[in-house]
Amino acid sequence: SVAAPQQHEPQAGQQRDSDDTPSLHDVIPAPTSVREEPGEKFHIKWNTGIHTPPDSSEAVEVAHYLQRQLRPSTGYGLLVNRDSPGRNDIVLRLDGSRERLGESGYRMDVDQDRLTIHATGSEGLFYGVQTLRQLLPAKAESDFPRHGPWKVRAGEIVDKPRFERRSAMLDVARHFFEVGQVKTYIDQLAQYKINYLHMHLSDDQGWRIQIDSWPRLTTHGGSTEVGGGEGGYYTKREFAEIVRYASSRNITIVPEIDMPGHTNAALASYAELNCDGEAPDLYTGIKVGFSSLCIDKEITYEFVDDVIREVAAMTPGQYLHIGGDEAHATTDEDYRKFMSRVLPIVEKYGKTPLGWHEYAKANPSESAMVQYWGTTNSNAEVAEAAARGNEILLSPAHKSYLDQKYNEDTELGLDWAGPTTVREAYDWDPGGFMKSVPESSIAGVEAPLWSETLTNSDEIEFMAFPRLPAIAELGWSSADELDWSSFRQRLAKQAPSWEEQGIDYYRSEQIPWS
Ligand code: TNX
């Protein structure tokens, strides 16, 4: 783990703030527009309050989030007030222009006396707060008291996302991660304005979500993981806690139950799901593509119906991911047969299907979303799906897969689509990436993190940082803001904040770290 830096006593007469007050231009993802006024600065002081509109509980929630964020390092109370804003206050306002900011943008106005975040809803306020965190000295991220001054440069930032969907994925099936580890990752994602976390909840090696109607899925199917460790699973209560925590950080959980392949854990738990009626052993290796639900058995669809019903009930979000990847043990004909029965089940329970791009060949209805994970910029089935009206979520494996090694010496990770440097992860434009798929069909981007080789938070962080911020910027910032030489400079300046937060990261030689 990266050691937390020691607390430094400011020396008498030393002017340190000019060095460690970030520029308004140093934000990741790059904002839509930035105007910095030299000289003047806003100060967070002992009497700074956080002002919110009197009638918005959502804004008050954001204010409390900001307060919790800054109290430990500043040692200030940062009280939330709903009367009139005073001098030195941070002001949250719901008076943003819908035309300029949309549903999730914000405008930040900073002068000597006040820092105001304008938005049209709590989402924009939350993103403004994330930007504010990056505008303070890195020690503001400390979890113990530090010396200020706590200054923000004056000027104006106007900002809104390019794509609606900026997603990350965590594979909790190959290795299981506890609720606390998932929350840690959620906090890391939220800083970069990620708004979806896709959770890969089932695979050959483990079933990780409680299903009351099929209890052995977890008691047996969840009892191990890659390498033979003890695995684990989320109870419904724990999963609800993940959903709630994510939502308090503007992140929607998208649960994935992978089918018809990647199902050995389920097949091992219930013999009747197998065509030959015999349960295979649990699997702790890392091969893919060998398992399949039994397409011709009616009980398969009773199982899928029960699972989707229970998972849908645990999911406030609109989308339910049904996997569909690498079904190498299922014939093409069976795959289509299977999907044509499963897709209506998802819709019956009120959810919109999302699936890996193979499932496009099953002709999902036009509201369904298709997730592209290939390693080239052309795919006929994906282009046809887009032409039929399906939205496309981009996670090209050679660009956005956080589990790929950085170079051949990286000890963690796989390399079938890589290795992938930070520059390779950053240097593509999601809007123009896929042949015959117009930007208007792109829902956004996702950075998946598969966990065959990852067993703890340090390892998750090492693979995600710094490539996750790269994908986050591609999802948020407008095309004309995407610029590698600017990004690598801004990325280098994030490192002190990661160190304060105890985030492990890979010191890529492409980045001018200090
Ligand atoms: C392919 S990409 C998979 C996963 C593996 C991953 C490892 C995709 C949809 N499926 O089952 O974990 O490669 O990189």
Short mmCIF file of C-alpha atoms and ligand atoms in Angstrom, two decimals:
data_model
loop_
_atom_site.label_atom_id
_atom_site.label_comp_id
_atom_site.label_asym_id
_atom_site.label_seq_id
_atom_site.Cartn_x
_atom_site.Cartn_y
_atom_site.Cartn_z
CA SER A 1 0.00 0.00 0.00
CA VAL A 2 1.15 3.55 -0.66
CA ALA A 3 2.19 5.05 2.69
CA ALA A 4 0.26 8.11 3.86
CA PRO A 5 2.57 11.12 3.76
CA GLN A 6 3.65 12.52 7.09
CA GLN A 7 1.95 15.61 8.43
CA HIS A 8 4.05 18.68 7.76
CA GLU A 9 4.05 21.65 10.06
CA PRO A 10 4.02 24.79 7.92
CA GLN A 11 7.20 26.78 8.60
CA ALA A 12 6.88 30.33 9.80
CA GLY A 13 6.61 32.79 6.96
CA GLN A 14 6.46 30.09 4.32
CA GLN A 15 3.88 30.64 1.54
CA ARG A 16 2.91 27.12 0.56
CA ASP A 17 -0.55 27.57 -0.86
CA SER A 18 0.58 28.99 -4.17
CA ASP A 19 2.17 25.62 -4.87
CA ASP A 20 -0.51 23.25 -3.73
CA THR A 21 -3.71 25.03 -4.76
CA PRO A 22 -4.59 23.24 -8.00
CA SER A 23 -5.47 25.14 -11.14
CA LEU A 24 -9.11 25.06 -12.25
CA HIS A 25 -7.72 23.42 -15.39
CA ASP A 26 -6.42 20.37 -13.53
CA VAL A 27 -9.74 18.53 -13.26
CA ILE A 28 -10.37 14.94 -14.48
CA PRO A 29 -12.63 14.42 -16.40
CA ALA A 30 -11.86 17.67 -18.22
CA PRO A 31 -14.80 20.08 -17.79
CA THR A 32 -16.67 21.59 -20.72
CA SER A 33 -15.28 25.06 -20.09
CA VAL A 34 -12.94 26.63 -17.55
CA ARG A 35 -12.10 30.25 -16.90
CA GLU A 36 -9.56 30.93 -14.18
CA GLU A 37 -9.03 34.37 -12.68
CA PRO A 38 -5.47 34.83 -11.55
CA GLY A 39 -4.77 36.18 -8.09
CA GLU A 40 -8.00 35.86 -6.17
CA LYS A 41 -8.85 32.79 -4.14
CA PHE A 42 -11.76 31.49 -2.08
CA HIS A 43 -10.87 30.26 1.43
CA ILE A 44 -12.59 27.55 3.38
CA LYS A 45 -12.27 28.81 6.96
CA TRP A 46 -13.35 27.78 10.45
CA ASN A 47 -16.67 29.57 9.96
CA THR A 48 -17.41 28.32 6.44
CA GLY A 49 -20.88 26.84 6.17
CA ILE A 50 -22.53 24.83 3.43
CA HIS A 51 -25.66 26.59 2.30
CA THR A 52 -28.48 24.66 0.63
CA PRO A 53 -31.91 25.61 -0.69
CA PRO A 54 -34.40 25.30 2.18
CA ASP A 55 -36.75 22.91 0.42
CA SER A 56 -34.53 20.26 -1.14
CA SER A 57 -33.68 17.16 0.89
CA GLU A 58 -31.54 15.93 -2.00
CA ALA A 59 -29.36 19.03 -1.91
CA VAL A 60 -29.06 18.66 1.85
CA GLU A 61 -27.84 15.11 1.29
CA VAL A 62 -25.12 16.39 -1.05
CA ALA A 63 -24.20 19.04 1.53
CA HIS A 64 -23.79 16.39 4.20
CA TYR A 65 -21.70 14.31 1.84
CA LEU A 66 -19.38 17.28 1.28
CA GLN A 67 -19.27 17.95 5.00
CA ARG A 68 -18.30 14.33 5.76
CA GLN A 69 -15.68 14.56 3.04
CA LEU A 70 -13.92 17.67 4.37
CA ARG A 71 -14.39 17.49 8.14
CA PRO A 72 -11.60 15.01 8.92
CA SER A 73 -8.84 16.90 7.11
CA THR A 74 -9.86 20.49 7.80
CA GLY A 75 -11.12 19.91 11.32
CA TYR A 76 -13.87 22.46 10.57
CA GLY A 77 -17.55 21.89 11.31
CA LEU A 78 -18.80 23.04 7.89
CA LEU A 79 -22.33 23.29 9.18
CA VAL A 80 -25.21 22.99 6.77
CA ASN A 81 -27.48 26.03 6.78
CA ARG A 82 -30.66 26.83 4.94
CA ASP A 83 -30.99 30.52 5.81
CA SER A 84 -29.17 33.12 3.81
CA PRO A 85 -25.62 32.30 2.73
CA GLY A 86 -22.87 34.13 4.56
CA ARG A 87 -19.34 35.14 3.66
CA ASN A 88 -16.91 32.25 3.13
CA ASP A 89 -19.79 29.87 2.49
CA ILE A 90 -19.96 27.07 0.00
CA VAL A 91 -23.36 27.50 -1.63
CA LEU A 92 -25.33 24.75 -3.35
CA ARG A 93 -28.11 26.06 -5.59
CA LEU A 94 -30.74 24.37 -7.72
CA ASP A 95 -31.03 27.35 -10.06
CA GLY A 96 -28.90 26.04 -12.93
CA SER A 97 -29.93 26.55 -16.53
CA ARG A 98 -31.46 23.34 -17.87
CA GLU A 99 -30.59 24.38 -21.37
CA ARG A 100 -26.91 24.78 -20.54
CA LEU A 101 -26.43 22.09 -17.93
CA GLY A 102 -29.03 19.42 -18.69
CA GLU A 103 -29.98 16.98 -15.91
CA SER A 104 -26.50 16.32 -14.60
CA GLY A 105 -24.31 19.35 -15.33
CA TYR A 106 -23.21 22.08 -12.95
CA ARG A 107 -21.68 25.52 -12.99
CA MET A 108 -19.17 26.48 -10.33
CA ASP A 109 -18.57 30.10 -9.57
CA VAL A 110 -15.65 30.95 -7.33
CA ASP A 111 -14.70 34.36 -6.00
CA GLN A 112 -13.01 35.60 -2.88
CA ASP A 113 -16.17 35.53 -0.75
CA ARG A 114 -18.07 32.56 -1.96
CA LEU A 115 -18.00 29.30 -3.87
CA THR A 116 -21.32 28.53 -5.54
CA ILE A 117 -22.34 25.35 -7.34
CA HIS A 118 -25.39 25.81 -9.55
CA ALA A 119 -27.20 22.77 -10.94
CA THR A 120 -30.64 21.66 -12.02
CA GLY A 121 -30.70 18.68 -9.63
CA SER A 122 -28.78 16.88 -6.95
CA GLU A 123 -26.81 14.91 -9.53
CA GLY A 124 -25.19 18.08 -10.87
CA LEU A 125 -24.54 19.31 -7.34
CA PHE A 126 -22.83 16.03 -6.55
CA TYR A 127 -20.61 16.32 -9.62
CA GLY A 128 -19.77 19.89 -8.69
CA VAL A 129 -18.69 18.62 -5.30
CA GLN A 130 -16.44 16.02 -6.93
CA THR A 131 -14.83 18.80 -8.94
CA LEU A 132 -14.41 20.88 -5.79
CA ARG A 133 -12.52 18.01 -4.13
CA GLN A 134 -9.99 18.10 -6.97
CA LEU A 135 -9.59 21.88 -6.66
CA LEU A 136 -8.45 21.71 -3.04
CA PRO A 137 -4.93 20.72 -2.02
CA ALA A 138 -4.56 16.93 -1.98
CA LYS A 139 -4.27 16.88 1.81
CA ALA A 140 -7.99 17.75 1.91
CA GLU A 141 -8.48 14.03 1.18
CA SER A 142 -6.70 13.08 4.39
CA ASP A 143 -8.67 11.25 7.07
CA PHE A 144 -6.87 13.05 9.91
CA PRO A 145 -6.49 16.78 10.67
CA ARG A 146 -4.09 18.73 8.50
CA HIS A 147 -3.03 22.34 8.27
CA GLY A 148 -4.62 24.54 5.65
CA PRO A 149 -4.92 26.98 4.13
CA TRP A 150 -7.82 25.51 2.20
CA LYS A 151 -7.99 27.64 -0.90
CA VAL A 152 -9.69 27.34 -4.27
CA ARG A 153 -8.70 29.50 -7.22
CA ALA A 154 -11.26 31.97 -8.49
CA GLY A 155 -13.06 31.59 -11.80
CA GLU A 156 -15.86 29.64 -13.40
CA ILE A 157 -16.34 26.06 -14.52
CA VAL A 158 -19.27 24.99 -16.68
CA ASP A 159 -19.53 21.26 -17.05
CA LYS A 160 -21.79 18.49 -18.26
CA PRO A 161 -21.30 14.94 -19.52
CA ARG A 162 -20.93 13.93 -23.16
CA PHE A 163 -22.46 10.45 -22.61
CA GLU A 164 -25.24 9.49 -20.28
CA ARG A 165 -23.52 6.24 -19.25
CA ARG A 166 -20.09 6.17 -17.66
CA SER A 167 -19.79 2.72 -16.22
CA ALA A 168 -17.38 0.46 -14.40
CA MET A 169 -17.68 -3.29 -13.87
CA LEU A 170 -16.43 -5.38 -11.01
CA ASP A 171 -16.16 -9.17 -11.28
CA VAL A 172 -17.05 -10.48 -7.82
CA ALA A 173 -17.48 -14.03 -9.15
CA ARG A 174 -13.90 -15.06 -9.92
CA HIS A 175 -12.81 -13.63 -6.60
CA PHE A 176 -15.36 -12.49 -4.08
CA PHE A 177 -15.10 -8.98 -2.63
CA GLU A 178 -16.82 -8.06 0.63
CA VAL A 179 -19.36 -5.23 0.88
CA GLY A 180 -16.72 -2.93 2.36
CA GLN A 181 -14.38 -3.52 -0.57
CA VAL A 182 -17.16 -2.78 -3.03
CA LYS A 183 -17.95 0.45 -1.16
CA THR A 184 -14.32 1.48 -1.36
CA TYR A 185 -14.36 0.97 -5.11
CA ILE A 186 -17.65 2.88 -5.39
CA ASP A 187 -16.05 5.85 -3.63
CA GLN A 188 -13.12 5.72 -6.03
CA LEU A 189 -15.46 5.61 -9.04
CA ALA A 190 -17.60 8.49 -7.81
CA GLN A 191 -14.60 10.85 -7.80
CA TYR A 192 -14.38 10.53 -11.55
CA LYS A 193 -18.11 10.97 -12.15
CA ILE A 194 -18.79 7.33 -13.00
CA ASN A 195 -22.55 6.75 -12.71
CA TYR A 196 -23.02 2.99 -13.19
CA LEU A 197 -21.44 0.00 -11.50
CA HIS A 198 -22.09 -3.25 -13.32
CA MET A 199 -21.58 -6.16 -10.93
CA HIS A 200 -20.68 -9.50 -12.49
CA LEU A 201 -22.48 -11.61 -9.88
CA SER A 202 -22.25 -15.13 -11.26
CA ASP A 203 -19.79 -17.18 -13.23
CA ASP A 204 -18.31 -20.67 -13.40
CA GLN A 205 -16.34 -20.11 -10.21
CA GLY A 206 -19.03 -18.64 -7.99
CA TRP A 207 -22.60 -17.47 -7.47
CA ARG A 208 -22.57 -14.33 -5.34
CA ILE A 209 -26.14 -13.20 -4.75
CA GLN A 210 -28.74 -14.75 -2.47
CA ILE A 211 -31.70 -16.26 -4.33
CA ASP A 212 -34.36 -17.49 -1.89
CA SER A 213 -36.00 -19.90 -4.31
CA TRP A 214 -32.70 -21.63 -5.14
CA PRO A 215 -30.66 -21.45 -1.91
CA ARG A 216 -27.88 -23.83 -2.92
CA LEU A 217 -26.72 -21.30 -5.53
CA THR A 218 -24.97 -19.47 -2.74
CA THR A 219 -24.50 -22.06 0.00
CA HIS A 220 -22.80 -24.42 -2.46
CA GLY A 221 -22.22 -22.34 -5.60
CA GLY A 222 -20.83 -19.41 -3.63
CA SER A 223 -18.51 -21.47 -1.45
CA THR A 224 -15.32 -21.10 -3.43
CA GLU A 225 -13.49 -18.92 -5.98
CA VAL A 226 -10.52 -18.97 -8.33
CA GLY A 227 -7.62 -20.67 -6.59
CA GLY A 228 -9.92 -22.52 -4.15
CA GLY A 229 -10.39 -19.80 -1.52
CA GLU A 230 -13.59 -19.67 0.47
CA GLY A 231 -15.55 -17.38 -1.86
CA GLY A 232 -18.65 -15.77 -0.41
CA TYR A 233 -21.87 -14.09 -1.43
CA TYR A 234 -24.08 -11.11 -0.67
CA THR A 235 -27.25 -11.64 1.32
CA LYS A 236 -30.21 -9.63 0.09
CA ARG A 237 -29.65 -7.22 2.94
CA GLU A 238 -26.00 -6.75 2.00
CA PHE A 239 -26.82 -6.27 -1.64
CA ALA A 240 -29.44 -3.67 -0.69
CA GLU A 241 -26.71 -1.90 1.29
CA ILE A 242 -24.47 -1.82 -1.81
CA VAL A 243 -27.34 -0.46 -3.90
CA ARG A 244 -28.08 2.22 -1.31
CA TYR A 245 -24.45 3.23 -0.86
CA ALA A 246 -23.93 3.46 -4.61
CA SER A 247 -27.07 5.52 -5.02
CA SER A 248 -25.89 7.99 -2.38
CA ARG A 249 -22.93 8.53 -4.71
CA ASN A 250 -25.01 8.86 -7.85
CA ILE A 251 -24.14 5.37 -9.01
CA THR A 252 -26.72 2.87 -10.25
CA ILE A 253 -25.95 -0.80 -9.76
CA VAL A 254 -26.46 -3.02 -12.81
CA PRO A 255 -26.56 -6.66 -11.70
CA GLU A 256 -25.36 -9.30 -14.13
CA ILE A 257 -26.38 -12.93 -14.06
CA ASP A 258 -24.35 -14.47 -16.85
CA MET A 259 -26.15 -17.11 -18.98
CA PRO A 260 -26.38 -19.57 -20.71
CA GLY A 261 -22.57 -20.01 -20.43
CA HIS A 262 -20.43 -19.09 -17.42
CA THR A 263 -22.86 -21.10 -15.28
CA ASN A 264 -20.82 -23.91 -13.72
CA ALA A 265 -21.49 -22.66 -10.17
CA ALA A 266 -25.26 -22.95 -10.76
CA LEU A 267 -24.93 -26.30 -12.54
CA ALA A 268 -22.83 -27.62 -9.65
CA SER A 269 -25.48 -26.50 -7.17
CA TYR A 270 -28.50 -28.15 -8.85
CA ALA A 271 -28.11 -31.45 -10.70
CA GLU A 272 -31.50 -30.98 -12.39
CA LEU A 273 -30.21 -27.99 -14.35
CA ASN A 274 -27.80 -30.26 -16.24
CA CYS A 275 -28.90 -32.06 -19.42
CA ASP A 276 -27.54 -35.33 -18.05
CA GLY A 277 -28.95 -34.71 -14.59
CA GLU A 278 -25.53 -34.84 -12.99
CA ALA A 279 -23.97 -31.95 -11.10
CA PRO A 280 -20.38 -31.13 -12.05
CA ASP A 281 -17.78 -30.25 -9.44
CA LEU A 282 -17.23 -26.67 -8.40
CA TYR A 283 -14.60 -24.99 -10.56
CA THR A 284 -11.67 -22.91 -9.35
CA GLY A 285 -9.61 -22.51 -12.54
CA ILE A 286 -9.73 -19.64 -15.05
CA LYS A 287 -10.86 -21.27 -18.31
CA VAL A 288 -13.95 -19.85 -20.01
CA GLY A 289 -16.61 -21.20 -22.35
CA PHE A 290 -17.12 -24.77 -21.08
CA SER A 291 -20.47 -24.60 -19.27
CA SER A 292 -24.05 -24.17 -20.45
CA LEU A 293 -27.51 -24.25 -18.95
CA CYS A 294 -29.59 -27.03 -20.52
CA ILE A 295 -31.48 -25.30 -23.32
CA ASP A 296 -34.12 -28.01 -23.85
CA LYS A 297 -35.17 -28.53 -20.25
CA GLU A 298 -38.22 -26.65 -19.02
CA ILE A 299 -36.75 -26.36 -15.53
CA THR A 300 -34.03 -24.12 -17.00
CA TYR A 301 -36.64 -21.46 -17.70
CA GLU A 302 -38.30 -21.87 -14.31
CA PHE A 303 -34.85 -21.31 -12.81
CA VAL A 304 -34.16 -18.27 -14.96
CA ASP A 305 -37.61 -16.84 -14.19
CA ASP A 306 -37.08 -17.20 -10.43
CA VAL A 307 -33.59 -15.72 -10.55
CA ILE A 308 -34.57 -12.76 -12.72
CA ARG A 309 -37.68 -12.09 -10.63
CA GLU A 310 -35.64 -11.98 -7.42
CA VAL A 311 -32.75 -10.01 -8.88
CA ALA A 312 -35.14 -7.52 -10.51
CA ALA A 313 -36.84 -7.01 -7.15
CA MET A 314 -33.46 -6.15 -5.60
CA THR A 315 -32.66 -3.66 -8.35
CA PRO A 316 -34.07 -0.15 -8.47
CA GLY A 317 -32.15 0.55 -11.70
CA GLN A 318 -33.71 0.03 -15.13
CA TYR A 319 -31.19 -2.43 -16.53
CA LEU A 320 -30.59 -6.09 -15.85
CA HIS A 321 -27.54 -7.67 -17.48
CA ILE A 322 -27.98 -11.25 -18.67
CA GLY A 323 -24.43 -11.86 -19.87
CA GLY A 324 -24.58 -14.04 -22.97
CA ASP A 325 -20.82 -13.97 -23.64
CA GLU A 326 -18.56 -16.80 -24.68
CA ALA A 327 -21.31 -19.43 -24.83
CA HIS A 328 -18.93 -21.83 -26.59
CA ALA A 329 -20.65 -24.88 -25.11
CA THR A 330 -24.02 -23.84 -26.58
CA THR A 331 -24.82 -24.20 -30.30
CA ASP A 332 -25.82 -21.10 -32.18
CA GLU A 333 -29.32 -22.41 -32.65
CA ASP A 334 -29.69 -23.23 -28.95
CA TYR A 335 -28.29 -19.83 -28.00
CA ARG A 336 -30.99 -18.04 -29.99
CA LYS A 337 -33.66 -20.35 -28.64
CA PHE A 338 -32.48 -19.64 -25.11
CA MET A 339 -32.29 -15.88 -25.51
CA SER A 340 -35.67 -15.69 -27.23
CA ARG A 341 -37.19 -17.18 -24.07
CA VAL A 342 -35.10 -15.25 -21.57
CA LEU A 343 -35.41 -11.74 -23.03
CA PRO A 344 -39.20 -11.60 -22.45
CA ILE A 345 -38.67 -12.73 -18.85
CA VAL A 346 -36.46 -9.69 -18.21
CA GLU A 347 -39.13 -7.44 -19.67
CA LYS A 348 -41.92 -9.24 -17.78
CA TYR A 349 -40.23 -8.19 -14.53
CA GLY A 350 -40.08 -4.60 -15.65
CA LYS A 351 -36.41 -4.41 -16.58
CA THR A 352 -34.55 -3.51 -19.75
CA PRO A 353 -32.11 -6.17 -20.95
CA LEU A 354 -28.42 -5.47 -21.27
CA GLY A 355 -26.06 -8.15 -22.56
CA TRP A 356 -22.61 -8.76 -24.00
CA HIS A 357 -22.65 -8.17 -27.74
CA GLU A 358 -23.04 -11.82 -28.72
CA TYR A 359 -26.67 -11.57 -27.70
CA ALA A 360 -27.34 -9.06 -30.48
CA LYS A 361 -27.70 -12.07 -32.80
CA ALA A 362 -30.80 -13.07 -30.81
CA ASN A 363 -32.51 -9.86 -31.97
CA PRO A 364 -33.34 -8.26 -28.64
CA SER A 365 -36.08 -5.62 -28.79
CA GLU A 366 -34.92 -2.14 -29.64
CA SER A 367 -34.95 -0.88 -26.06
CA ALA A 368 -32.28 -3.45 -25.11
CA MET A 369 -28.68 -2.31 -24.72
CA VAL A 370 -25.75 -4.13 -26.31
CA GLN A 371 -22.33 -4.11 -24.67
CA TYR A 372 -19.45 -4.41 -27.12
CA TRP A 373 -16.33 -6.11 -25.72
CA GLY A 374 -14.45 -6.93 -28.94
CA THR A 375 -10.92 -5.90 -29.77
CA THR A 376 -11.51 -4.23 -33.14
CA ASN A 377 -13.51 -1.26 -34.30
CA SER A 378 -15.90 -3.19 -36.47
CA ASN A 379 -18.55 -5.78 -35.76
CA ALA A 380 -21.41 -6.45 -38.17
CA GLU A 381 -23.86 -7.69 -35.54
CA VAL A 382 -23.29 -4.66 -33.36
CA ALA A 383 -23.69 -2.33 -36.34
CA GLU A 384 -26.95 -4.06 -37.26
CA ALA A 385 -28.19 -3.81 -33.68
CA ALA A 386 -27.46 -0.09 -33.70
CA ALA A 387 -29.34 0.22 -37.00
CA ARG A 388 -32.32 -1.56 -35.41
CA GLY A 389 -32.30 1.01 -32.62
CA ASN A 390 -30.33 -0.68 -29.84
CA GLU A 391 -28.05 1.54 -27.81
CA ILE A 392 -24.43 0.39 -27.69
CA LEU A 393 -22.27 0.44 -24.57
CA LEU A 394 -18.59 0.44 -25.48
CA SER A 395 -16.05 -1.61 -23.55
CA PRO A 396 -13.56 -2.65 -26.21
CA ALA A 397 -11.28 -5.12 -24.41
CA HIS A 398 -8.00 -3.77 -25.80
CA LYS A 399 -8.86 -0.25 -24.60
CA SER A 400 -11.11 -0.33 -21.57
CA TYR A 401 -10.42 -3.68 -19.83
CA LEU A 402 -8.78 -2.77 -16.55
CA ASP A 403 -7.73 -6.39 -15.97
CA GLN A 404 -5.26 -6.33 -18.83
CA LYS A 405 -1.59 -6.02 -17.92
CA TYR A 406 0.06 -2.61 -18.44
CA ASN A 407 3.06 -4.32 -20.05
CA GLU A 408 4.40 -7.85 -20.18
CA ASP A 409 6.11 -7.46 -16.81
CA THR A 410 2.95 -6.54 -14.89
CA GLU A 411 2.53 -9.30 -12.31
CA LEU A 412 -1.25 -8.97 -12.02
CA GLY A 413 -3.81 -9.23 -14.77
CA LEU A 414 -4.34 -11.11 -18.01
CA ASP A 415 -3.00 -10.20 -21.41
CA TRP A 416 -5.26 -11.75 -24.06
CA ALA A 417 -6.42 -8.30 -25.25
CA GLY A 418 -3.38 -6.33 -24.17
CA PRO A 419 -1.05 -5.38 -22.69
CA THR A 420 -2.74 -1.98 -22.48
CA THR A 421 -0.80 1.13 -21.57
CA VAL A 422 -2.41 4.21 -20.04
CA ARG A 423 -2.06 5.97 -23.36
CA GLU A 424 -3.78 3.14 -25.23
CA ALA A 425 -6.61 3.17 -22.71
CA TYR A 426 -7.04 6.92 -23.25
CA ASP A 427 -6.31 7.45 -26.92
CA TRP A 428 -9.63 6.72 -28.64
CA ASP A 429 -12.86 8.56 -29.21
CA PRO A 430 -15.97 6.59 -28.19
CA GLY A 431 -18.14 8.67 -30.52
CA GLY A 432 -16.27 7.73 -33.68
CA PHE A 433 -14.76 4.43 -32.58
CA MET A 434 -16.99 1.84 -34.23
CA LYS A 435 -17.45 1.54 -37.94
CA SER A 436 -21.09 1.93 -38.96
CA VAL A 437 -22.20 2.87 -35.45
CA PRO A 438 -23.04 6.57 -35.21
CA GLU A 439 -22.32 8.51 -32.05
CA SER A 440 -26.07 8.87 -31.51
CA SER A 441 -26.22 5.10 -30.87
CA ILE A 442 -23.51 5.15 -28.20
CA ALA A 443 -24.88 5.05 -24.65
CA GLY A 444 -21.42 5.49 -23.22
CA VAL A 445 -18.37 3.57 -22.06
CA GLU A 446 -17.55 0.94 -19.48
CA ALA A 447 -14.30 -0.11 -17.83
CA PRO A 448 -14.65 -3.78 -16.79
CA LEU A 449 -12.40 -5.27 -14.11
CA TRP A 450 -12.29 -9.05 -14.28
CA SER A 451 -10.87 -10.66 -11.18
CA GLU A 452 -9.23 -13.94 -12.16
CA THR A 453 -5.92 -12.61 -10.80
CA LEU A 454 -7.18 -10.03 -8.30
CA THR A 455 -7.84 -10.89 -4.68
CA ASN A 456 -7.98 -7.66 -2.68
CA SER A 457 -8.53 -3.89 -2.85
CA ASP A 458 -4.84 -3.06 -3.34
CA GLU A 459 -4.83 -5.21 -6.46
CA ILE A 460 -8.10 -3.74 -7.74
CA GLU A 461 -6.66 -0.24 -7.31
CA PHE A 462 -3.37 -1.07 -8.98
CA MET A 463 -5.17 -2.18 -12.14
CA ALA A 464 -7.79 0.60 -12.09
CA PHE A 465 -5.44 3.48 -11.37
CA PRO A 466 -4.62 5.22 -13.54
CA ARG A 467 -6.62 3.69 -16.40
CA LEU A 468 -10.03 4.14 -14.79
CA PRO A 469 -9.73 7.97 -14.83
CA ALA A 470 -8.80 7.67 -18.51
CA ILE A 471 -12.01 5.83 -19.39
CA ALA A 472 -13.99 8.17 -17.13
CA GLU A 473 -12.74 11.15 -19.10
CA LEU A 474 -13.67 9.50 -22.41
CA GLY A 475 -17.19 9.03 -21.10
CA TRP A 476 -17.61 12.52 -19.69
CA SER A 477 -15.54 15.08 -21.57
CA SER A 478 -16.47 16.49 -24.96
CA ALA A 479 -14.51 15.23 -27.96
CA ASP A 480 -12.59 18.49 -28.36
CA GLU A 481 -11.35 18.26 -24.75
CA LEU A 482 -9.75 14.84 -25.29
CA ASP A 483 -6.03 15.39 -25.52
CA TRP A 484 -3.36 12.97 -24.35
CA SER A 485 -0.69 15.56 -23.59
CA SER A 486 -3.10 17.51 -21.39
CA PHE A 487 -4.47 14.34 -19.79
CA ARG A 488 -1.08 12.95 -18.78
CA GLN A 489 -0.18 16.25 -17.07
CA ARG A 490 -3.49 16.40 -15.21
CA LEU A 491 -3.25 12.71 -14.29
CA ALA A 492 0.17 13.20 -12.70
CA LYS A 493 -1.36 15.82 -10.41
CA GLN A 494 -3.97 13.36 -9.12
CA ALA A 495 -1.37 11.11 -7.51
CA PRO A 496 -0.99 13.07 -4.24
CA SER A 497 -4.74 12.75 -3.69
CA TRP A 498 -4.59 8.98 -4.31
CA GLU A 499 -1.74 8.75 -1.82
CA GLU A 500 -3.80 10.60 0.79
CA GLN A 501 -6.65 8.18 0.17
CA GLY A 502 -4.39 5.13 0.30
CA ILE A 503 -5.16 4.21 -3.30
CA ASP A 504 -2.52 2.00 -4.86
CA TYR A 505 -1.65 2.93 -8.40
CA TYR A 506 0.69 1.98 -11.19
CA ARG A 507 3.39 4.59 -11.80
CA SER A 508 3.32 4.28 -15.57
CA GLU A 509 6.44 5.68 -17.22
CA GLN A 510 4.13 7.54 -19.64
CA ILE A 511 2.97 9.93 -16.91
CA PRO A 512 5.12 12.82 -15.56
CA TRP A 513 4.57 12.00 -11.85
CA SER A 514 6.40 14.26 -9.50
C1 TNX B 1 -13.48 -12.47 -21.32
S1 TNX B 1 -15.05 -10.28 -22.02
C2 TNX B 1 -14.64 -12.61 -20.57
C3 TNX B 1 -14.51 -12.91 -19.14
C4 TNX B 1 -13.09 -12.98 -18.70
C5 TNX B 1 -12.30 -11.90 -19.37
C6 TNX B 1 -10.88 -11.82 -18.91
C7 TNX B 1 -16.18 -11.19 -21.61
C8 TNX B 1 -17.49 -10.73 -21.89
N1 TNX B 1 -15.89 -12.36 -21.03
O1 TNX B 1 -15.21 -14.10 -18.84
O2 TNX B 1 -13.05 -12.82 -17.33
O3 TNX B 1 -12.31 -12.15 -20.74
O4 TNX B 1 -10.22 -10.73 -19.47
#
